[in-house]
mmCIF file of C-alpha atoms in Angstrom:
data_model
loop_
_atom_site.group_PDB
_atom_site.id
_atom_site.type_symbol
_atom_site.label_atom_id
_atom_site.label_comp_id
_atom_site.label_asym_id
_atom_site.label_seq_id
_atom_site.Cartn_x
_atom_site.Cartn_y
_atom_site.Cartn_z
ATOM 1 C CA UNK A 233 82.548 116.503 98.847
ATOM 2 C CA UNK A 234 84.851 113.487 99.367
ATOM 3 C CA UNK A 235 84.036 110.331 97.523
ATOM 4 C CA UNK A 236 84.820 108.317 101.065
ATOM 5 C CA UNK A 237 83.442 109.767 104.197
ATOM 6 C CA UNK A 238 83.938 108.424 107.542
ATOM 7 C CA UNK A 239 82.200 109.003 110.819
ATOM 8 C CA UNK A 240 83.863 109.057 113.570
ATOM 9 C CA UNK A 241 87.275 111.385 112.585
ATOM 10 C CA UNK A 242 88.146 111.010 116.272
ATOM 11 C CA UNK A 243 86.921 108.760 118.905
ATOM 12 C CA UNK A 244 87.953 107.620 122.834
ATOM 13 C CA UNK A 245 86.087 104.780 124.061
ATOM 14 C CA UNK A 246 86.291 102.773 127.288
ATOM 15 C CA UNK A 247 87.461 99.452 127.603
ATOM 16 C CA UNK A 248 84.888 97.006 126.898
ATOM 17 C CA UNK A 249 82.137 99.477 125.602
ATOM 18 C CA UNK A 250 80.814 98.351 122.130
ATOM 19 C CA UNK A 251 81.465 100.926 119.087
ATOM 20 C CA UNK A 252 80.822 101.120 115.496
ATOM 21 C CA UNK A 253 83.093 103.121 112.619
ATOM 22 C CA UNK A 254 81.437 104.003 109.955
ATOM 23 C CA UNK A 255 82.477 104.392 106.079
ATOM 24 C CA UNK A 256 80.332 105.709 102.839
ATOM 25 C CA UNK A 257 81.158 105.967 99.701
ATOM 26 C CA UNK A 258 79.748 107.701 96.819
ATOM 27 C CA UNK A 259 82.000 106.136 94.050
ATOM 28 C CA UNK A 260 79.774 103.381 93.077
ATOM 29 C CA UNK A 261 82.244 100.985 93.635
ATOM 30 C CA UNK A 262 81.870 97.299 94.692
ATOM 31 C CA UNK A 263 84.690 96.640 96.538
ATOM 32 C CA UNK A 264 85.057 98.013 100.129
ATOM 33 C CA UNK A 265 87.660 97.368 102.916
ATOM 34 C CA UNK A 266 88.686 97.936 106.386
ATOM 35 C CA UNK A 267 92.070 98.829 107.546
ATOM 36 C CA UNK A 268 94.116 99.247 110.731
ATOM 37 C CA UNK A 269 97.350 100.801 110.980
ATOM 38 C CA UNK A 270 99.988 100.725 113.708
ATOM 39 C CA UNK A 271 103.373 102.387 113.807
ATOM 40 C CA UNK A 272 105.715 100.316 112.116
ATOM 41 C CA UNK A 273 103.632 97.759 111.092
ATOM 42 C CA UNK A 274 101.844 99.706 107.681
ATOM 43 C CA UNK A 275 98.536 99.138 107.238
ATOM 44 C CA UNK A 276 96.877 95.500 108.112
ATOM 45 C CA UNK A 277 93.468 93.955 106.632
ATOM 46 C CA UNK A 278 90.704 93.708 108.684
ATOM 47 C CA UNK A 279 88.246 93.012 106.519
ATOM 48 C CA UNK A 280 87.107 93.280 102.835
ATOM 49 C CA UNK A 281 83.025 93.399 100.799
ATOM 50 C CA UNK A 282 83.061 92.373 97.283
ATOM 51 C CA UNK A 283 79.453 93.130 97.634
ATOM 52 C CA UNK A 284 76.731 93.324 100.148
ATOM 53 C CA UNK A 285 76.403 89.261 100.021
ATOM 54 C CA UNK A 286 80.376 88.997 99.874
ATOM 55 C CA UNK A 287 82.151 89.542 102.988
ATOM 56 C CA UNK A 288 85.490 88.577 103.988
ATOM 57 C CA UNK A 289 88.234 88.372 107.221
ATOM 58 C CA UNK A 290 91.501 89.542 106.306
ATOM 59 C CA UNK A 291 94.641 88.854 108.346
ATOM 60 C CA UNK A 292 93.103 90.374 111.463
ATOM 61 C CA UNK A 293 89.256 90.303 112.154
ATOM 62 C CA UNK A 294 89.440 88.665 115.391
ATOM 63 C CA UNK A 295 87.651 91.277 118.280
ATOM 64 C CA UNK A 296 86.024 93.304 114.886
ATOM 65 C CA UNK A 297 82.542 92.445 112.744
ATOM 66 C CA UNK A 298 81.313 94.195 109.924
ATOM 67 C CA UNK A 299 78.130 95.086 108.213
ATOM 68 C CA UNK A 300 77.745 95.955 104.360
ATOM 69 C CA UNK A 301 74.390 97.678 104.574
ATOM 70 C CA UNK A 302 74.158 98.905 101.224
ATOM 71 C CA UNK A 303 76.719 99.552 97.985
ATOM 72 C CA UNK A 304 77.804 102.295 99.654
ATOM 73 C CA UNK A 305 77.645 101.692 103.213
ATOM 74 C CA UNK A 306 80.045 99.247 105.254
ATOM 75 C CA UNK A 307 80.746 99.444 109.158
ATOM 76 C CA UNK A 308 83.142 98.255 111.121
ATOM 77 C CA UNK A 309 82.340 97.479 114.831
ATOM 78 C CA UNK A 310 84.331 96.588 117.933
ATOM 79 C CA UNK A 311 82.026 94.330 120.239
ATOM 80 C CA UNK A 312 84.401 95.163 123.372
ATOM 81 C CA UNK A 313 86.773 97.271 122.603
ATOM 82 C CA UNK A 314 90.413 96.852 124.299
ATOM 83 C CA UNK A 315 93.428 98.994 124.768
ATOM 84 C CA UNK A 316 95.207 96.968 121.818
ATOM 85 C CA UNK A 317 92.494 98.438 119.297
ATOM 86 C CA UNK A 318 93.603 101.831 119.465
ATOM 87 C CA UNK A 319 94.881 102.772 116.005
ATOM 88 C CA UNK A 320 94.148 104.363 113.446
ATOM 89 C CA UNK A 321 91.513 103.017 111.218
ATOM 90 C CA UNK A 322 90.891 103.519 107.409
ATOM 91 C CA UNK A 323 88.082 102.203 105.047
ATOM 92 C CA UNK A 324 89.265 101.998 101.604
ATOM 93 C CA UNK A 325 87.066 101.496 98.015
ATOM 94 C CA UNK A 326 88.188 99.943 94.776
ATOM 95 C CA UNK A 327 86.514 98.501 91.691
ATOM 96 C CA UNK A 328 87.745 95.787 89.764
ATOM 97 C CA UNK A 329 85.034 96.651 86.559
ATOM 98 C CA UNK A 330 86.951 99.326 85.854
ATOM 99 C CA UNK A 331 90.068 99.984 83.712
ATOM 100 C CA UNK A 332 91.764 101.730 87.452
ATOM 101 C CA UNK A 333 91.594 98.035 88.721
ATOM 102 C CA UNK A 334 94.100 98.542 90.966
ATOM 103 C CA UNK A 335 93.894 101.698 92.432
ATOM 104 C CA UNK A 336 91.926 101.741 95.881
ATOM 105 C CA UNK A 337 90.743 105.227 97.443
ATOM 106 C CA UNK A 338 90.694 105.673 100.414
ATOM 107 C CA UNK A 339 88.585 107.686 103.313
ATOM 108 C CA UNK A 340 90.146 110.271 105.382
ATOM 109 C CA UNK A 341 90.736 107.694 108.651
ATOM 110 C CA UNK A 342 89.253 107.713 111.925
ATOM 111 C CA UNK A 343 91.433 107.818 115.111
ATOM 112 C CA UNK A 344 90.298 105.392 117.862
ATOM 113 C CA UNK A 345 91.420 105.560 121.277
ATOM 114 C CA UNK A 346 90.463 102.612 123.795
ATOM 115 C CA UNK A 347 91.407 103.565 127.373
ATOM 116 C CA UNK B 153 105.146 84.978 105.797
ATOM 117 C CA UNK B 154 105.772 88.888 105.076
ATOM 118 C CA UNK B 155 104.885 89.218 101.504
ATOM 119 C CA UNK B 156 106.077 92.977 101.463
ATOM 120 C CA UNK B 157 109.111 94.186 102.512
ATOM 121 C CA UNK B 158 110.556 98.140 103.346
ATOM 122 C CA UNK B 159 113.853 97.545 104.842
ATOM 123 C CA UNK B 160 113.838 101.251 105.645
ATOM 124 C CA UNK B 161 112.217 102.569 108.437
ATOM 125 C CA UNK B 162 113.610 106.116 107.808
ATOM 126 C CA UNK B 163 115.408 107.823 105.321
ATOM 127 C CA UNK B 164 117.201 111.677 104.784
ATOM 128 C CA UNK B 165 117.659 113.447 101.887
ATOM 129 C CA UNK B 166 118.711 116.529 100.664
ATOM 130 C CA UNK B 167 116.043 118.591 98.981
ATOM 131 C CA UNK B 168 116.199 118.579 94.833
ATOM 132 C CA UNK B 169 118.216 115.663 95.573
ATOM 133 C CA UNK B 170 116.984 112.113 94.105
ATOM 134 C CA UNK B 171 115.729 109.133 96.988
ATOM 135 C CA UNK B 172 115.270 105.507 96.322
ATOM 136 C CA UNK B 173 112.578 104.025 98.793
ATOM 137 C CA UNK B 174 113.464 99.880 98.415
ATOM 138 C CA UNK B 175 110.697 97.780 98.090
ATOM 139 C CA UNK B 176 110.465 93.701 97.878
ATOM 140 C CA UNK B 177 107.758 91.620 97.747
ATOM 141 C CA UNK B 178 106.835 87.686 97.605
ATOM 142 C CA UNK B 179 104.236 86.241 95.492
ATOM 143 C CA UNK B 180 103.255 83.274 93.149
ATOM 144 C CA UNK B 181 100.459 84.456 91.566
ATOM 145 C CA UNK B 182 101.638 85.589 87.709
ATOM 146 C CA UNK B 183 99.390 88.293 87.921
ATOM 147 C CA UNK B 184 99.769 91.623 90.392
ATOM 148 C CA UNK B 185 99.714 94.920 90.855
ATOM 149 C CA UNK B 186 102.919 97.161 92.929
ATOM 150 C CA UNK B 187 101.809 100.045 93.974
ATOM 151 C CA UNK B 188 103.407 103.230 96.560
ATOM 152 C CA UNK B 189 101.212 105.603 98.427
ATOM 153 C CA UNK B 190 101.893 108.197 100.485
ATOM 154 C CA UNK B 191 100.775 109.220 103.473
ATOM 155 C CA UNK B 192 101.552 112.706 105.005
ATOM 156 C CA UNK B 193 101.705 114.150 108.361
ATOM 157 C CA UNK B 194 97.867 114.843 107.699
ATOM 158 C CA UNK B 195 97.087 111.015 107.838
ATOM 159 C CA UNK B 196 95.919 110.599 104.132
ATOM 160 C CA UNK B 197 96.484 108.576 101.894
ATOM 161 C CA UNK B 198 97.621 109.507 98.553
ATOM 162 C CA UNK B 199 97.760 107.071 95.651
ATOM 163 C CA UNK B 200 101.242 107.683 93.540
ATOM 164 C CA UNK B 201 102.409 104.921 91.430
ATOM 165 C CA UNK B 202 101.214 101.485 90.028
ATOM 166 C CA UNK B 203 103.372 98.996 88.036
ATOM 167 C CA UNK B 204 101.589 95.580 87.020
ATOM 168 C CA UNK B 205 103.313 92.605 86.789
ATOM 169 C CA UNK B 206 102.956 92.355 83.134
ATOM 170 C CA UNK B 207 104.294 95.822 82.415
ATOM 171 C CA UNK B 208 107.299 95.832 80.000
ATOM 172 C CA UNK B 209 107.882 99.152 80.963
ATOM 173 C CA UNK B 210 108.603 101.074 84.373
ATOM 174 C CA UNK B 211 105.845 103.297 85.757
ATOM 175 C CA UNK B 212 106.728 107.054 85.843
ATOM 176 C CA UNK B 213 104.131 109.307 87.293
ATOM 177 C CA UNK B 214 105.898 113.012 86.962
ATOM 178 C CA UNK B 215 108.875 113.123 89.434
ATOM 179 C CA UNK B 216 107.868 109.456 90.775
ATOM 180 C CA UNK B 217 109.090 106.404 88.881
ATOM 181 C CA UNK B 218 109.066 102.819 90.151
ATOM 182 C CA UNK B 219 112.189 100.969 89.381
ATOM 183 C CA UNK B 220 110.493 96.962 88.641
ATOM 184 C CA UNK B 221 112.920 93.984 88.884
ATOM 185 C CA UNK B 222 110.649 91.197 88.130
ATOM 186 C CA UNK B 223 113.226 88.306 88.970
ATOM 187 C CA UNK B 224 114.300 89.878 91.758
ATOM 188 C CA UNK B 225 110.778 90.616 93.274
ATOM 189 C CA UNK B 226 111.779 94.531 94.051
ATOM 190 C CA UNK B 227 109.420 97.182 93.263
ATOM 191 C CA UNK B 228 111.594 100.706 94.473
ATOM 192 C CA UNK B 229 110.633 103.986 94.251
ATOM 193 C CA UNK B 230 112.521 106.484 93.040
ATOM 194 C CA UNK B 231 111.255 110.629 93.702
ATOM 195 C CA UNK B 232 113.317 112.905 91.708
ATOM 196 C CA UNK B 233 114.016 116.505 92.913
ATOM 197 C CA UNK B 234 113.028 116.098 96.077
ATOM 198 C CA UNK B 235 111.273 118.980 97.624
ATOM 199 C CA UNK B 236 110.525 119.462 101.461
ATOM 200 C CA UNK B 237 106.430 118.387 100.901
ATOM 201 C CA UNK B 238 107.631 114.916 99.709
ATOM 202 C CA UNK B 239 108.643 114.172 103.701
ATOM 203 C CA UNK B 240 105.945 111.967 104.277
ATOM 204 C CA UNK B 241 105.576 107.837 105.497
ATOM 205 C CA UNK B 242 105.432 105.628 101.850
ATOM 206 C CA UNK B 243 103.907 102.376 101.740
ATOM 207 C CA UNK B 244 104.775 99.814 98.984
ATOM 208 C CA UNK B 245 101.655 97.397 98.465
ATOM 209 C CA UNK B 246 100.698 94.420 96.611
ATOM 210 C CA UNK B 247 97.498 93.375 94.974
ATOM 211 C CA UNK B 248 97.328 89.998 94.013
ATOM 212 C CA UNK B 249 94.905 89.360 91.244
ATOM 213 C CA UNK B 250 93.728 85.630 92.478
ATOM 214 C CA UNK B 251 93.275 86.625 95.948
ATOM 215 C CA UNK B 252 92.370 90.309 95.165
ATOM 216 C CA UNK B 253 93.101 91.717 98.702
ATOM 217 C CA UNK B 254 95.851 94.754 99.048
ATOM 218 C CA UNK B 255 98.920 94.017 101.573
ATOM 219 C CA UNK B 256 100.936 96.888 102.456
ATOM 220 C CA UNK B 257 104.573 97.164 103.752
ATOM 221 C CA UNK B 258 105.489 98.580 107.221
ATOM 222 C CA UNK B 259 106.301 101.539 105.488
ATOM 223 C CA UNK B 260 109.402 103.991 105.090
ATOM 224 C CA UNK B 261 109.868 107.615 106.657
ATOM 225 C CA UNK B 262 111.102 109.968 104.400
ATOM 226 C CA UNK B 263 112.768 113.470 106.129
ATOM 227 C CA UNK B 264 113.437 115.735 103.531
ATOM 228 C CA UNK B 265 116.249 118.428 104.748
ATOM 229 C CA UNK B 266 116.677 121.945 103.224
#
């Protein structure tokens, strides 16, 4: 089984209907993080978790929120989603306790279409 | 500001040939991480290389090695004997340890031609 799962692979939504992305993890690690990625542009920051107390905005959280439910838990929702959303999405784990400090592992993405 | 750079969008190369992917990258924080990833056709990504800042030494993971020019800020990454599964999109990333986030570069195509 993969040590990050995440639920939807492949979604089309509607402009302005609300939708969540979810991410698990059964690494045990502390660290969690959302991703976007555009052609051409790599992969942006959307937000990061240090913990479930500990959460963050990264360079573009503006039309996203998150929730850290648990350790291993941490979703990433779209209030109203608009065309400029679609991409492709990607939740990522690391943890910094551990000698692999920098390494970050990531899930397998989900693809999010906003029409 | 762009703190990572791939000047690159796409490359060719000839397989069993060697490629250099260029990489450059802006920070003041003493202490970081450079890493490359690649990402295949598939839409995972796969974790190749990491050089910290502190490293005397270049990283070499099998036919991967990252090239580190500490005064000049470049992290490249050189892939040996090419062979046609290395065509892929590679990201070159920095993790600074103050701020502990992960930016990535827009990335670099790499075609690899029989």
């Amino acid at each position: 089984d993969a040590d990050v799962t995440q639920t939807p692979r492949n979604r089309i939504t509607k402009t302005g209907k609300r939708i969540m992305l979810e991410c698990s993890q059964t690494k045990g690690h502390d660290r969690m993080y959302w991703y976007r990625q555009d052609p051409g542009l790599g992969l942006r920051l959307i937000y990061y978790s240090f913990d479930v107390k500990d959460i963050n905005k990264g360079e573009i959280s503006d039309g996203y929120s998150v929730s850290r439910q648990a350790q291993a838990k941490f979703s990433l929702s779209l209030e109203s989603a608009i065309p400029n959303q679609t991409a492709l999405y990607f939740c990522a784990t690391s943890d910094l306790s551990r000698t692999e400090w920098y390494e970050q592992y990531f899930g397998p993405g989900t693809r999010l279409t906003v029409t | 500001a762009q703190k990572i750079t791939q000047t690159q969008p796409g490359m060719f190369v000839q397989e069993k040939e060697a490629v250099t992917l260029d990489c450059t990258y802006d920070t003041s924080d003493p202490s970081y991480g450079l890493f490359w990833y690649k990402q295949p056709s598939s839409g995972e990504m796969i974790f190749l290389i990491y050089q910290g800042s502190y490293d005397q030494q270049n990283a070499t993971e099998g036919r991967y090695s990252l090239n580190f020019q500490k005064a000049r800020k470049s992290a490249n990454l050189v892939i040996s004997a090419s062979q046609l599964g290395d065509s892929a999109m590679y990201f070159c990333a920095m993790r600074e340890w103050s701020d502990d986030k992960v930016i990535f570069g827009p990335g670099t195509s790499l075609s690899v031609i029989p």
